[in-house]
Amino acid sequence: MQTKLLISPQEITSLLVEKSPHTVIIDTRTPEEYAISHIPESINIRDFFTYLLENSSPAGLKQLQAYFAEIMSQVGISGAERLIVYEDAFNQGYGQSCRAAFLLKYLGCPHVSVLHGGYKAWLAAELPTTNEIPERESSIFRLHPQAEMMVTTIEMLEAINNPAIIKLDVRDRHEWQGLSSSPYGTDFCPRKGRIPNAIWLEWHRLMTSVSGIPMFLSKAEILEICQSVGITSESVVYVYCFKGSRAANTLIALQDAGINAKNYFGSWNEWSRDFSLPIDSTVIR
């Protein structure tokens, strides 16, 4: 049976009541936020958001795999568990819980879910929190990389002039316009602009506020927005942002709506630093 990608606070509560050792909840917020309060029994792995892929070559991907295999082993995760990830709120963490879910599935974990609405949804449901840090014994994480999930730079380059593959930029407006290179600063990367022939759909557009909590729109609403930029249920889409987080957030929305989408995980952080790769640097006003 396929694991639900999006899970509610109430569904997590049921799993906690069962006290199953095969369920692990992962908090992707900062260690400081985690120390103040978190979902009971959850563990903090900030690296799912902070890790930057140096390059999507085989060597770069091997390095990524080894890095996370070591972390997962240290916190006692083998990869076979039911894994649930969360962030504070979908519109504040730049898609960090979705990035974690993407990475976990890429590493070979088959049972991964994202808390829909994040920690804000948990608090709104008036469910218990704690500042206690659970003790976990180390184990051996079993890597089973799913190469087909990861769009590499070579694959993106090959897709530039292929109209059958939509190159979807989901960054914030000022990045798409070529006014800033990243969320970390205007000149964090050496070049500003876009991947040639990309179209733009800002990641925020696929979410709405439900009682003040950002949630994904319905499948029908997502399909309608996608159609407005030329994406249909028949499309093949390569999504990119700055480092694969907002792209992962969008990826979940697209896949949940039945659209065939993949994450160019290296995204603009990788693409812009390789001066052999073409960019569209025209500033859009």
PDB file of C-alpha atoms in Angstrom:
ATOM      1  CA  MET A   1       0.000   0.000   0.000  1.00  0.00           C
ATOM      2  CA  GLN A   2       1.402   3.403  -1.010  1.00  0.00           C
ATOM      3  CA  THR A   3       2.203   5.809   1.838  1.00  0.00           C
ATOM      4  CA  LYS A   4       0.250   9.081   1.792  1.00  0.00           C
ATOM      5  CA  LEU A   5       2.573  11.922   0.864  1.00  0.00           C
ATOM      6  CA  LEU A   6       0.614  14.512   2.855  1.00  0.00           C
ATOM      7  CA  ILE A   7      -0.462  13.678   6.398  1.00  0.00           C
ATOM      8  CA  SER A   8      -2.616  15.574   8.893  1.00  0.00           C
ATOM      9  CA  PRO A   9      -1.777  16.335  12.549  1.00  0.00           C
ATOM     10  CA  GLN A  10      -4.571  14.004  13.640  1.00  0.00           C
ATOM     11  CA  GLU A  11      -3.120  11.114  11.614  1.00  0.00           C
ATOM     12  CA  ILE A  12       0.260  11.663  13.251  1.00  0.00           C
ATOM     13  CA  THR A  13      -1.408  11.611  16.678  1.00  0.00           C
ATOM     14  CA  SER A  14      -2.841   8.176  15.914  1.00  0.00           C
ATOM     15  CA  LEU A  15       0.622   6.910  15.005  1.00  0.00           C
ATOM     16  CA  LEU A  16       2.094   8.328  18.231  1.00  0.00           C
ATOM     17  CA  VAL A  17      -0.598   6.593  20.291  1.00  0.00           C
ATOM     18  CA  GLU A  18       0.456   3.301  18.729  1.00  0.00           C
ATOM     19  CA  LYS A  19       4.055   3.999  19.923  1.00  0.00           C
ATOM     20  CA  SER A  20       5.392   2.166  16.899  1.00  0.00           C
ATOM     21  CA  PRO A  21       9.198   2.032  16.731  1.00  0.00           C
ATOM     22  CA  HIS A  22       8.787   1.985  12.977  1.00  0.00           C
ATOM     23  CA  THR A  23       7.516   5.583  12.888  1.00  0.00           C
ATOM     24  CA  VAL A  24      10.078   8.392  13.043  1.00  0.00           C
ATOM     25  CA  ILE A  25       9.156  12.089  12.976  1.00  0.00           C
ATOM     26  CA  ILE A  26      11.793  14.498  11.652  1.00  0.00           C
ATOM     27  CA  ASP A  27      11.804  18.210  12.499  1.00  0.00           C
ATOM     28  CA  THR A  28      13.624  20.240   9.828  1.00  0.00           C
ATOM     29  CA  ARG A  29      13.572  23.590  11.665  1.00  0.00           C
ATOM     30  CA  THR A  30      16.602  25.206  13.282  1.00  0.00           C
ATOM     31  CA  PRO A  31      18.028  23.511  16.385  1.00  0.00           C
ATOM     32  CA  GLU A  32      17.062  26.622  18.355  1.00  0.00           C
ATOM     33  CA  GLU A  33      13.401  26.358  17.309  1.00  0.00           C
ATOM     34  CA  TYR A  34      13.419  22.624  17.991  1.00  0.00           C
ATOM     35  CA  ALA A  35      14.866  23.163  21.491  1.00  0.00           C
ATOM     36  CA  ILE A  36      11.989  25.467  22.447  1.00  0.00           C
ATOM     37  CA  SER A  37       9.242  23.015  21.488  1.00  0.00           C
ATOM     38  CA  HIS A  38       8.545  20.265  19.013  1.00  0.00           C
ATOM     39  CA  ILE A  39       6.241  17.349  18.268  1.00  0.00           C
ATOM     40  CA  PRO A  40       6.761  14.602  20.880  1.00  0.00           C
ATOM     41  CA  GLU A  41       9.320  11.959  19.874  1.00  0.00           C
ATOM     42  CA  SER A  42      10.503  13.999  16.890  1.00  0.00           C
ATOM     43  CA  ILE A  43      14.205  14.359  16.112  1.00  0.00           C
ATOM     44  CA  ASN A  44      15.900  17.386  14.580  1.00  0.00           C
ATOM     45  CA  ILE A  45      17.765  17.095  11.274  1.00  0.00           C
ATOM     46  CA  ARG A  46      18.399  20.584   9.944  1.00  0.00           C
ATOM     47  CA  ASP A  47      20.805  19.315   7.282  1.00  0.00           C
ATOM     48  CA  PHE A  48      17.930  18.381   4.995  1.00  0.00           C
ATOM     49  CA  PHE A  49      17.514  22.107   4.392  1.00  0.00           C
ATOM     50  CA  THR A  50      21.059  23.436   4.700  1.00  0.00           C
ATOM     51  CA  TYR A  51      22.991  20.904   2.606  1.00  0.00           C
ATOM     52  CA  LEU A  52      24.040  22.340  -0.755  1.00  0.00           C
ATOM     53  CA  LEU A  53      24.714  19.932  -3.600  1.00  0.00           C
ATOM     54  CA  GLU A  54      28.090  20.923  -5.028  1.00  0.00           C
ATOM     55  CA  ASN A  55      27.241  19.454  -8.408  1.00  0.00           C
ATOM     56  CA  SER A  56      24.938  16.801  -9.799  1.00  0.00           C
ATOM     57  CA  SER A  57      27.725  14.752 -11.334  1.00  0.00           C
ATOM     58  CA  PRO A  58      27.987  11.107 -10.218  1.00  0.00           C
ATOM     59  CA  ALA A  59      30.707  12.144  -7.742  1.00  0.00           C
ATOM     60  CA  GLY A  60      28.575  14.960  -6.335  1.00  0.00           C
ATOM     61  CA  LEU A  61      25.557  12.688  -5.903  1.00  0.00           C
ATOM     62  CA  LYS A  62      27.715  10.017  -4.241  1.00  0.00           C
ATOM     63  CA  GLN A  63      28.905  12.644  -1.777  1.00  0.00           C
ATOM     64  CA  LEU A  64      25.308  13.638  -1.014  1.00  0.00           C
ATOM     65  CA  GLN A  65      24.317  10.015  -0.481  1.00  0.00           C
ATOM     66  CA  ALA A  66      27.227   9.308   1.862  1.00  0.00           C
ATOM     67  CA  TYR A  67      26.593  12.496   3.834  1.00  0.00           C
ATOM     68  CA  PHE A  68      22.979  11.676   4.621  1.00  0.00           C
ATOM     69  CA  ALA A  69      23.574   7.957   5.093  1.00  0.00           C
ATOM     70  CA  GLU A  70      25.944   8.841   7.932  1.00  0.00           C
ATOM     71  CA  ILE A  71      23.461  11.235   9.556  1.00  0.00           C
ATOM     72  CA  MET A  72      20.608   8.759   9.308  1.00  0.00           C
ATOM     73  CA  SER A  73      22.738   6.004  10.791  1.00  0.00           C
ATOM     74  CA  GLN A  74      23.714   8.247  13.702  1.00  0.00           C
ATOM     75  CA  VAL A  75      20.071   8.909  14.621  1.00  0.00           C
ATOM     76  CA  GLY A  76      19.060   5.279  14.268  1.00  0.00           C
ATOM     77  CA  ILE A  77      17.168   5.318  10.980  1.00  0.00           C
ATOM     78  CA  SER A  78      17.576   2.333   8.665  1.00  0.00           C
ATOM     79  CA  GLY A  79      15.348   3.658   5.878  1.00  0.00           C
ATOM     80  CA  ALA A  80      12.593   1.088   6.261  1.00  0.00           C
ATOM     81  CA  GLU A  81      10.655   3.149   8.833  1.00  0.00           C
ATOM     82  CA  ARG A  82       7.571   5.293   8.309  1.00  0.00           C
ATOM     83  CA  LEU A  83       9.173   8.747   8.137  1.00  0.00           C
ATOM     84  CA  ILE A  84       7.230  11.970   8.713  1.00  0.00           C
ATOM     85  CA  VAL A  85       8.867  15.350   8.148  1.00  0.00           C
ATOM     86  CA  TYR A  86       7.721  18.818   9.106  1.00  0.00           C
ATOM     87  CA  GLU A  87       8.726  22.472   9.069  1.00  0.00           C
ATOM     88  CA  ASP A  88       7.222  25.510  10.766  1.00  0.00           C
ATOM     89  CA  ALA A  89       4.961  26.663   7.918  1.00  0.00           C
ATOM     90  CA  PHE A  90       4.945  26.003   4.167  1.00  0.00           C
ATOM     91  CA  ASN A  91       5.352  29.675   3.264  1.00  0.00           C
ATOM     92  CA  GLN A  92       8.232  30.414   5.651  1.00  0.00           C
ATOM     93  CA  GLY A  93      10.716  27.554   5.350  1.00  0.00           C
ATOM     94  CA  TYR A  94      11.309  27.766   1.596  1.00  0.00           C
ATOM     95  CA  GLY A  95       9.924  24.242   1.232  1.00  0.00           C
ATOM     96  CA  GLN A  96      12.340  22.652   3.679  1.00  0.00           C
ATOM     97  CA  SER A  97      10.105  19.751   4.770  1.00  0.00           C
ATOM     98  CA  CYS A  98       9.330  18.977   1.137  1.00  0.00           C
ATOM     99  CA  ARG A  99      13.058  19.084   0.376  1.00  0.00           C
ATOM    100  CA  ALA A 100      13.574  16.584   3.195  1.00  0.00           C
ATOM    101  CA  ALA A 101      10.848  14.332   1.813  1.00  0.00           C
ATOM    102  CA  PHE A 102      12.382  14.500  -1.658  1.00  0.00           C
ATOM    103  CA  LEU A 103      15.832  13.618  -0.354  1.00  0.00           C
ATOM    104  CA  LEU A 104      14.547  10.755   1.777  1.00  0.00           C
ATOM    105  CA  LYS A 105      12.705   9.246  -1.159  1.00  0.00           C
ATOM    106  CA  TYR A 106      15.730   9.779  -3.401  1.00  0.00           C
ATOM    107  CA  LEU A 107      17.922   7.981  -0.855  1.00  0.00           C
ATOM    108  CA  GLY A 108      15.560   5.019  -1.025  1.00  0.00           C
ATOM    109  CA  CYS A 109      13.114   5.458   1.864  1.00  0.00           C
ATOM    110  CA  PRO A 110       9.754   4.150   0.587  1.00  0.00           C
ATOM    111  CA  HIS A 111       7.478   5.408   3.373  1.00  0.00           C
ATOM    112  CA  VAL A 112       7.737   9.192   3.606  1.00  0.00           C
ATOM    113  CA  SER A 113       5.054  11.754   4.489  1.00  0.00           C
ATOM    114  CA  VAL A 114       4.986  15.526   4.981  1.00  0.00           C
ATOM    115  CA  LEU A 115       2.929  17.157   7.731  1.00  0.00           C
ATOM    116  CA  HIS A 116       0.455  19.218   5.710  1.00  0.00           C
ATOM    117  CA  GLY A 117       0.505  22.718   7.143  1.00  0.00           C
ATOM    118  CA  GLY A 118       3.654  22.130   9.187  1.00  0.00           C
ATOM    119  CA  TYR A 119       4.137  22.797  12.888  1.00  0.00           C
ATOM    120  CA  LYS A 120       1.660  25.677  12.669  1.00  0.00           C
ATOM    121  CA  ALA A 121      -1.056  23.149  11.799  1.00  0.00           C
ATOM    122  CA  TRP A 122       0.010  20.996  14.754  1.00  0.00           C
ATOM    123  CA  LEU A 123      -0.244  23.943  17.133  1.00  0.00           C
ATOM    124  CA  ALA A 124      -3.573  25.041  15.651  1.00  0.00           C
ATOM    125  CA  ALA A 125      -4.953  21.576  16.377  1.00  0.00           C
ATOM    126  CA  GLU A 126      -3.947  22.134  20.029  1.00  0.00           C
ATOM    127  CA  LEU A 127      -1.923  18.947  20.101  1.00  0.00           C
ATOM    128  CA  PRO A 128       0.824  18.331  22.693  1.00  0.00           C
ATOM    129  CA  THR A 129       4.373  19.634  22.341  1.00  0.00           C
ATOM    130  CA  THR A 130       7.543  19.022  24.302  1.00  0.00           C
ATOM    131  CA  ASN A 131      11.119  20.211  24.671  1.00  0.00           C
ATOM    132  CA  GLU A 132      12.374  16.735  25.574  1.00  0.00           C
ATOM    133  CA  ILE A 133      14.875  15.229  23.160  1.00  0.00           C
ATOM    134  CA  PRO A 134      14.353  11.493  22.551  1.00  0.00           C
ATOM    135  CA  GLU A 135      17.311   9.148  22.873  1.00  0.00           C
ATOM    136  CA  ARG A 136      17.950   6.940  19.871  1.00  0.00           C
ATOM    137  CA  GLU A 137      20.537   4.235  19.264  1.00  0.00           C
ATOM    138  CA  SER A 138      22.583   4.305  16.095  1.00  0.00           C
ATOM    139  CA  SER A 139      21.910   1.874  13.268  1.00  0.00           C
ATOM    140  CA  ILE A 140      22.935   1.286   9.666  1.00  0.00           C
ATOM    141  CA  PHE A 141      21.079   3.235   7.013  1.00  0.00           C
ATOM    142  CA  ARG A 142      20.527   1.229   3.853  1.00  0.00           C
ATOM    143  CA  LEU A 143      21.027   3.340   0.734  1.00  0.00           C
ATOM    144  CA  HIS A 144      18.868   2.564  -2.289  1.00  0.00           C
ATOM    145  CA  PRO A 145      19.295   5.682  -4.471  1.00  0.00           C
ATOM    146  CA  GLN A 146      16.424   6.375  -6.868  1.00  0.00           C
ATOM    147  CA  ALA A 147      18.392   7.960  -9.702  1.00  0.00           C
ATOM    148  CA  GLU A 148      15.301   8.591 -11.824  1.00  0.00           C
ATOM    149  CA  MET A 149      14.031  11.151  -9.286  1.00  0.00           C
ATOM    150  CA  MET A 150      16.970  13.510  -9.709  1.00  0.00           C
ATOM    151  CA  VAL A 151      17.325  15.743 -12.761  1.00  0.00           C
ATOM    152  CA  THR A 152      21.033  16.362 -13.281  1.00  0.00           C
ATOM    153  CA  THR A 153      22.643  19.387 -14.906  1.00  0.00           C
ATOM    154  CA  ILE A 154      23.415  17.335 -17.999  1.00  0.00           C
ATOM    155  CA  GLU A 155      19.763  16.294 -18.283  1.00  0.00           C
ATOM    156  CA  MET A 156      18.580  19.871 -17.832  1.00  0.00           C
ATOM    157  CA  LEU A 157      21.041  21.070 -20.476  1.00  0.00           C
ATOM    158  CA  GLU A 158      19.762  18.441 -22.894  1.00  0.00           C
ATOM    159  CA  ALA A 159      16.179  19.543 -22.182  1.00  0.00           C
ATOM    160  CA  ILE A 160      16.691  23.259 -22.888  1.00  0.00           C
ATOM    161  CA  ASN A 161      15.687  23.066 -26.539  1.00  0.00           C
ATOM    162  CA  ASN A 162      13.269  20.172 -26.100  1.00  0.00           C
ATOM    163  CA  PRO A 163       9.712  21.571 -26.178  1.00  0.00           C
ATOM    164  CA  ALA A 164       8.386  18.260 -24.858  1.00  0.00           C
ATOM    165  CA  ILE A 165       9.981  19.027 -21.480  1.00  0.00           C
ATOM    166  CA  ILE A 166       8.815  22.116 -19.612  1.00  0.00           C
ATOM    167  CA  LYS A 167      11.521  23.907 -17.647  1.00  0.00           C
ATOM    168  CA  LEU A 168       9.680  25.393 -14.677  1.00  0.00           C
ATOM    169  CA  ASP A 169      11.275  28.150 -12.594  1.00  0.00           C
ATOM    170  CA  VAL A 170       9.451  28.534  -9.258  1.00  0.00           C
ATOM    171  CA  ARG A 171      11.735  31.066  -7.578  1.00  0.00           C
ATOM    172  CA  ASP A 172      10.566  34.333  -6.077  1.00  0.00           C
ATOM    173  CA  ARG A 173       9.800  37.172  -8.497  1.00  0.00           C
ATOM    174  CA  HIS A 174      13.039  39.145  -8.050  1.00  0.00           C
ATOM    175  CA  GLU A 175      15.100  36.034  -8.787  1.00  0.00           C
ATOM    176  CA  TRP A 176      13.087  35.229 -11.930  1.00  0.00           C
ATOM    177  CA  GLN A 177      13.409  38.833 -13.077  1.00  0.00           C
ATOM    178  CA  GLY A 178      17.194  38.607 -12.860  1.00  0.00           C
ATOM    179  CA  LEU A 179      17.409  41.211 -10.093  1.00  0.00           C
ATOM    180  CA  SER A 180      18.799  38.801  -7.478  1.00  0.00           C
ATOM    181  CA  SER A 181      20.787  35.577  -7.656  1.00  0.00           C
ATOM    182  CA  SER A 182      19.328  33.894  -4.562  1.00  0.00           C
ATOM    183  CA  PRO A 183      17.265  34.202  -1.369  1.00  0.00           C
ATOM    184  CA  TYR A 184      20.573  34.595   0.477  1.00  0.00           C
ATOM    185  CA  GLY A 185      21.528  37.863  -1.138  1.00  0.00           C
ATOM    186  CA  THR A 186      21.518  39.674  -4.436  1.00  0.00           C
ATOM    187  CA  ASP A 187      25.025  38.556  -5.407  1.00  0.00           C
ATOM    188  CA  PHE A 188      25.270  35.263  -3.531  1.00  0.00           C
ATOM    189  CA  CYS A 189      25.745  33.513  -6.886  1.00  0.00           C
ATOM    190  CA  PRO A 190      27.974  34.870  -9.649  1.00  0.00           C
ATOM    191  CA  ARG A 191      25.194  35.174 -12.244  1.00  0.00           C
ATOM    192  CA  LYS A 192      21.576  36.297 -12.278  1.00  0.00           C
ATOM    193  CA  GLY A 193      18.876  35.256 -14.707  1.00  0.00           C
ATOM    194  CA  ARG A 194      17.072  32.128 -15.796  1.00  0.00           C
ATOM    195  CA  ILE A 195      17.667  28.812 -17.493  1.00  0.00           C
ATOM    196  CA  PRO A 196      16.931  29.429 -21.188  1.00  0.00           C
ATOM    197  CA  ASN A 197      13.374  28.628 -22.346  1.00  0.00           C
ATOM    198  CA  ALA A 198      12.113  28.305 -18.772  1.00  0.00           C
ATOM    199  CA  ILE A 199       8.637  29.444 -17.781  1.00  0.00           C
ATOM    200  CA  TRP A 200       7.789  30.927 -14.396  1.00  0.00           C
ATOM    201  CA  LEU A 201       5.270  29.923 -11.760  1.00  0.00           C
ATOM    202  CA  GLU A 202       6.091  31.325  -8.332  1.00  0.00           C
ATOM    203  CA  TRP A 203       5.884  28.546  -5.763  1.00  0.00           C
ATOM    204  CA  HIS A 204       3.527  30.493  -3.467  1.00  0.00           C
ATOM    205  CA  ARG A 205       0.771  30.325  -6.079  1.00  0.00           C
ATOM    206  CA  LEU A 206       0.081  26.634  -5.439  1.00  0.00           C
ATOM    207  CA  MET A 207      -0.753  27.273  -1.787  1.00  0.00           C
ATOM    208  CA  THR A 208      -3.544  29.021   0.060  1.00  0.00           C
ATOM    209  CA  SER A 209      -4.130  30.092   3.645  1.00  0.00           C
ATOM    210  CA  VAL A 210      -6.581  27.934   5.586  1.00  0.00           C
ATOM    211  CA  SER A 211      -7.340  29.638   8.913  1.00  0.00           C
ATOM    212  CA  GLY A 212      -3.997  31.397   8.640  1.00  0.00           C
ATOM    213  CA  ILE A 213      -2.081  28.199   7.849  1.00  0.00           C
ATOM    214  CA  PRO A 214      -0.531  27.745   4.367  1.00  0.00           C
ATOM    215  CA  MET A 215      -1.777  24.555   2.701  1.00  0.00           C
ATOM    216  CA  PHE A 216      -1.666  23.204  -0.838  1.00  0.00           C
ATOM    217  CA  LEU A 217      -4.555  24.068  -3.123  1.00  0.00           C
ATOM    218  CA  SER A 218      -6.907  21.360  -4.367  1.00  0.00           C
ATOM    219  CA  LYS A 219      -5.944  19.223  -7.355  1.00  0.00           C
ATOM    220  CA  ALA A 220      -8.439  21.061  -9.578  1.00  0.00           C
ATOM    221  CA  GLU A 221      -7.116  24.479  -8.528  1.00  0.00           C
ATOM    222  CA  ILE A 222      -3.510  23.426  -9.099  1.00  0.00           C
ATOM    223  CA  LEU A 223      -4.330  22.074 -12.564  1.00  0.00           C
ATOM    224  CA  GLU A 224      -6.127  25.315 -13.440  1.00  0.00           C
ATOM    225  CA  ILE A 225      -3.136  27.448 -12.414  1.00  0.00           C
ATOM    226  CA  CYS A 226      -0.744  25.150 -14.258  1.00  0.00           C
ATOM    227  CA  GLN A 227      -2.822  25.331 -17.422  1.00  0.00           C
ATOM    228  CA  SER A 228      -2.539  29.136 -17.290  1.00  0.00           C
ATOM    229  CA  VAL A 229       1.217  28.794 -17.899  1.00  0.00           C
ATOM    230  CA  GLY A 230       0.990  25.932 -20.386  1.00  0.00           C
ATOM    231  CA  ILE A 231       1.318  22.904 -18.094  1.00  0.00           C
ATOM    232  CA  THR A 232      -1.251  20.116 -18.438  1.00  0.00           C
ATOM    233  CA  SER A 233      -1.713  16.668 -16.957  1.00  0.00           C
ATOM    234  CA  GLU A 234       0.140  15.353 -20.023  1.00  0.00           C
ATOM    235  CA  SER A 235       3.225  17.513 -19.488  1.00  0.00           C
ATOM    236  CA  VAL A 236       6.698  16.449 -18.423  1.00  0.00           C
ATOM    237  CA  VAL A 237       8.096  19.107 -16.089  1.00  0.00           C
ATOM    238  CA  TYR A 238      11.590  19.748 -14.742  1.00  0.00           C
ATOM    239  CA  VAL A 239      11.253  22.051 -11.723  1.00  0.00           C
ATOM    240  CA  TYR A 240      14.026  24.245 -10.358  1.00  0.00           C
ATOM    241  CA  CYS A 241      14.529  27.009  -7.801  1.00  0.00           C
ATOM    242  CA  PHE A 242      17.726  27.971  -5.974  1.00  0.00           C
ATOM    243  CA  LYS A 243      18.688  24.768  -4.171  1.00  0.00           C
ATOM    244  CA  GLY A 244      15.784  22.369  -4.694  1.00  0.00           C
ATOM    245  CA  SER A 245      13.574  23.374  -1.722  1.00  0.00           C
ATOM    246  CA  ARG A 246      10.883  25.504  -3.326  1.00  0.00           C
ATOM    247  CA  ALA A 247      11.122  23.115  -6.270  1.00  0.00           C
ATOM    248  CA  ALA A 248      10.399  20.195  -3.914  1.00  0.00           C
ATOM    249  CA  ASN A 249       7.419  22.072  -2.476  1.00  0.00           C
ATOM    250  CA  THR A 250       6.082  22.616  -6.005  1.00  0.00           C
ATOM    251  CA  LEU A 251       6.944  19.042  -6.958  1.00  0.00           C
ATOM    252  CA  ILE A 252       4.651  17.660  -4.271  1.00  0.00           C
ATOM    253  CA  ALA A 253       1.814  19.924  -5.404  1.00  0.00           C
ATOM    254  CA  LEU A 254       2.276  18.936  -9.050  1.00  0.00           C
ATOM    255  CA  GLN A 255       2.608  15.220  -8.363  1.00  0.00           C
ATOM    256  CA  ASP A 256      -0.408  15.272  -6.053  1.00  0.00           C
ATOM    257  CA  ALA A 257      -2.330  16.809  -8.972  1.00  0.00           C
ATOM    258  CA  GLY A 258      -1.182  14.006 -11.280  1.00  0.00           C
ATOM    259  CA  ILE A 259       1.485  15.917 -13.224  1.00  0.00           C
ATOM    260  CA  ASN A 260       4.724  14.171 -14.208  1.00  0.00           C
ATOM    261  CA  ALA A 261       7.350  16.386 -12.574  1.00  0.00           C
ATOM    262  CA  LYS A 262      10.964  15.974 -11.482  1.00  0.00           C
ATOM    263  CA  ASN A 263      13.273  18.098  -9.362  1.00  0.00           C
ATOM    264  CA  TYR A 264      16.431  19.677 -10.772  1.00  0.00           C
ATOM    265  CA  PHE A 265      17.905  19.588  -7.286  1.00  0.00           C
ATOM    266  CA  GLY A 266      21.129  21.465  -8.029  1.00  0.00           C
ATOM    267  CA  SER A 267      18.963  24.290  -9.381  1.00  0.00           C
ATOM    268  CA  TRP A 268      20.260  27.843  -9.806  1.00  0.00           C
ATOM    269  CA  ASN A 269      22.967  27.433  -7.162  1.00  0.00           C
ATOM    270  CA  GLU A 270      24.646  24.850  -9.370  1.00  0.00           C
ATOM    271  CA  TRP A 271      23.676  26.157 -12.806  1.00  0.00           C
ATOM    272  CA  SER A 272      24.763  29.769 -12.270  1.00  0.00           C
ATOM    273  CA  ARG A 273      28.205  28.808 -10.981  1.00  0.00           C
ATOM    274  CA  ASP A 274      29.143  26.882 -14.118  1.00  0.00           C
ATOM    275  CA  PHE A 275      29.994  29.552 -16.680  1.00  0.00           C
ATOM    276  CA  SER A 276      29.922  26.992 -19.492  1.00  0.00           C
ATOM    277  CA  LEU A 277      26.140  26.706 -19.051  1.00  0.00           C
ATOM    278  CA  PRO A 278      23.880  29.133 -20.909  1.00  0.00           C
ATOM    279  CA  ILE A 279      21.595  31.562 -19.096  1.00  0.00           C
ATOM    280  CA  ASP A 280      19.022  34.134 -20.087  1.00  0.00           C
ATOM    281  CA  SER A 281      20.316  37.200 -18.262  1.00  0.00           C
ATOM    282  CA  THR A 282      17.822  39.723 -19.640  1.00  0.00           C
ATOM    283  CA  VAL A 283      16.355  41.706 -16.756  1.00  0.00           C
ATOM    284  CA  ILE A 284      12.562  41.484 -16.674  1.00  0.00           C
ATOM    285  CA  ARG A 285      10.789  44.562 -15.333  1.00  0.00           C
TER     286      ARG A 285
END
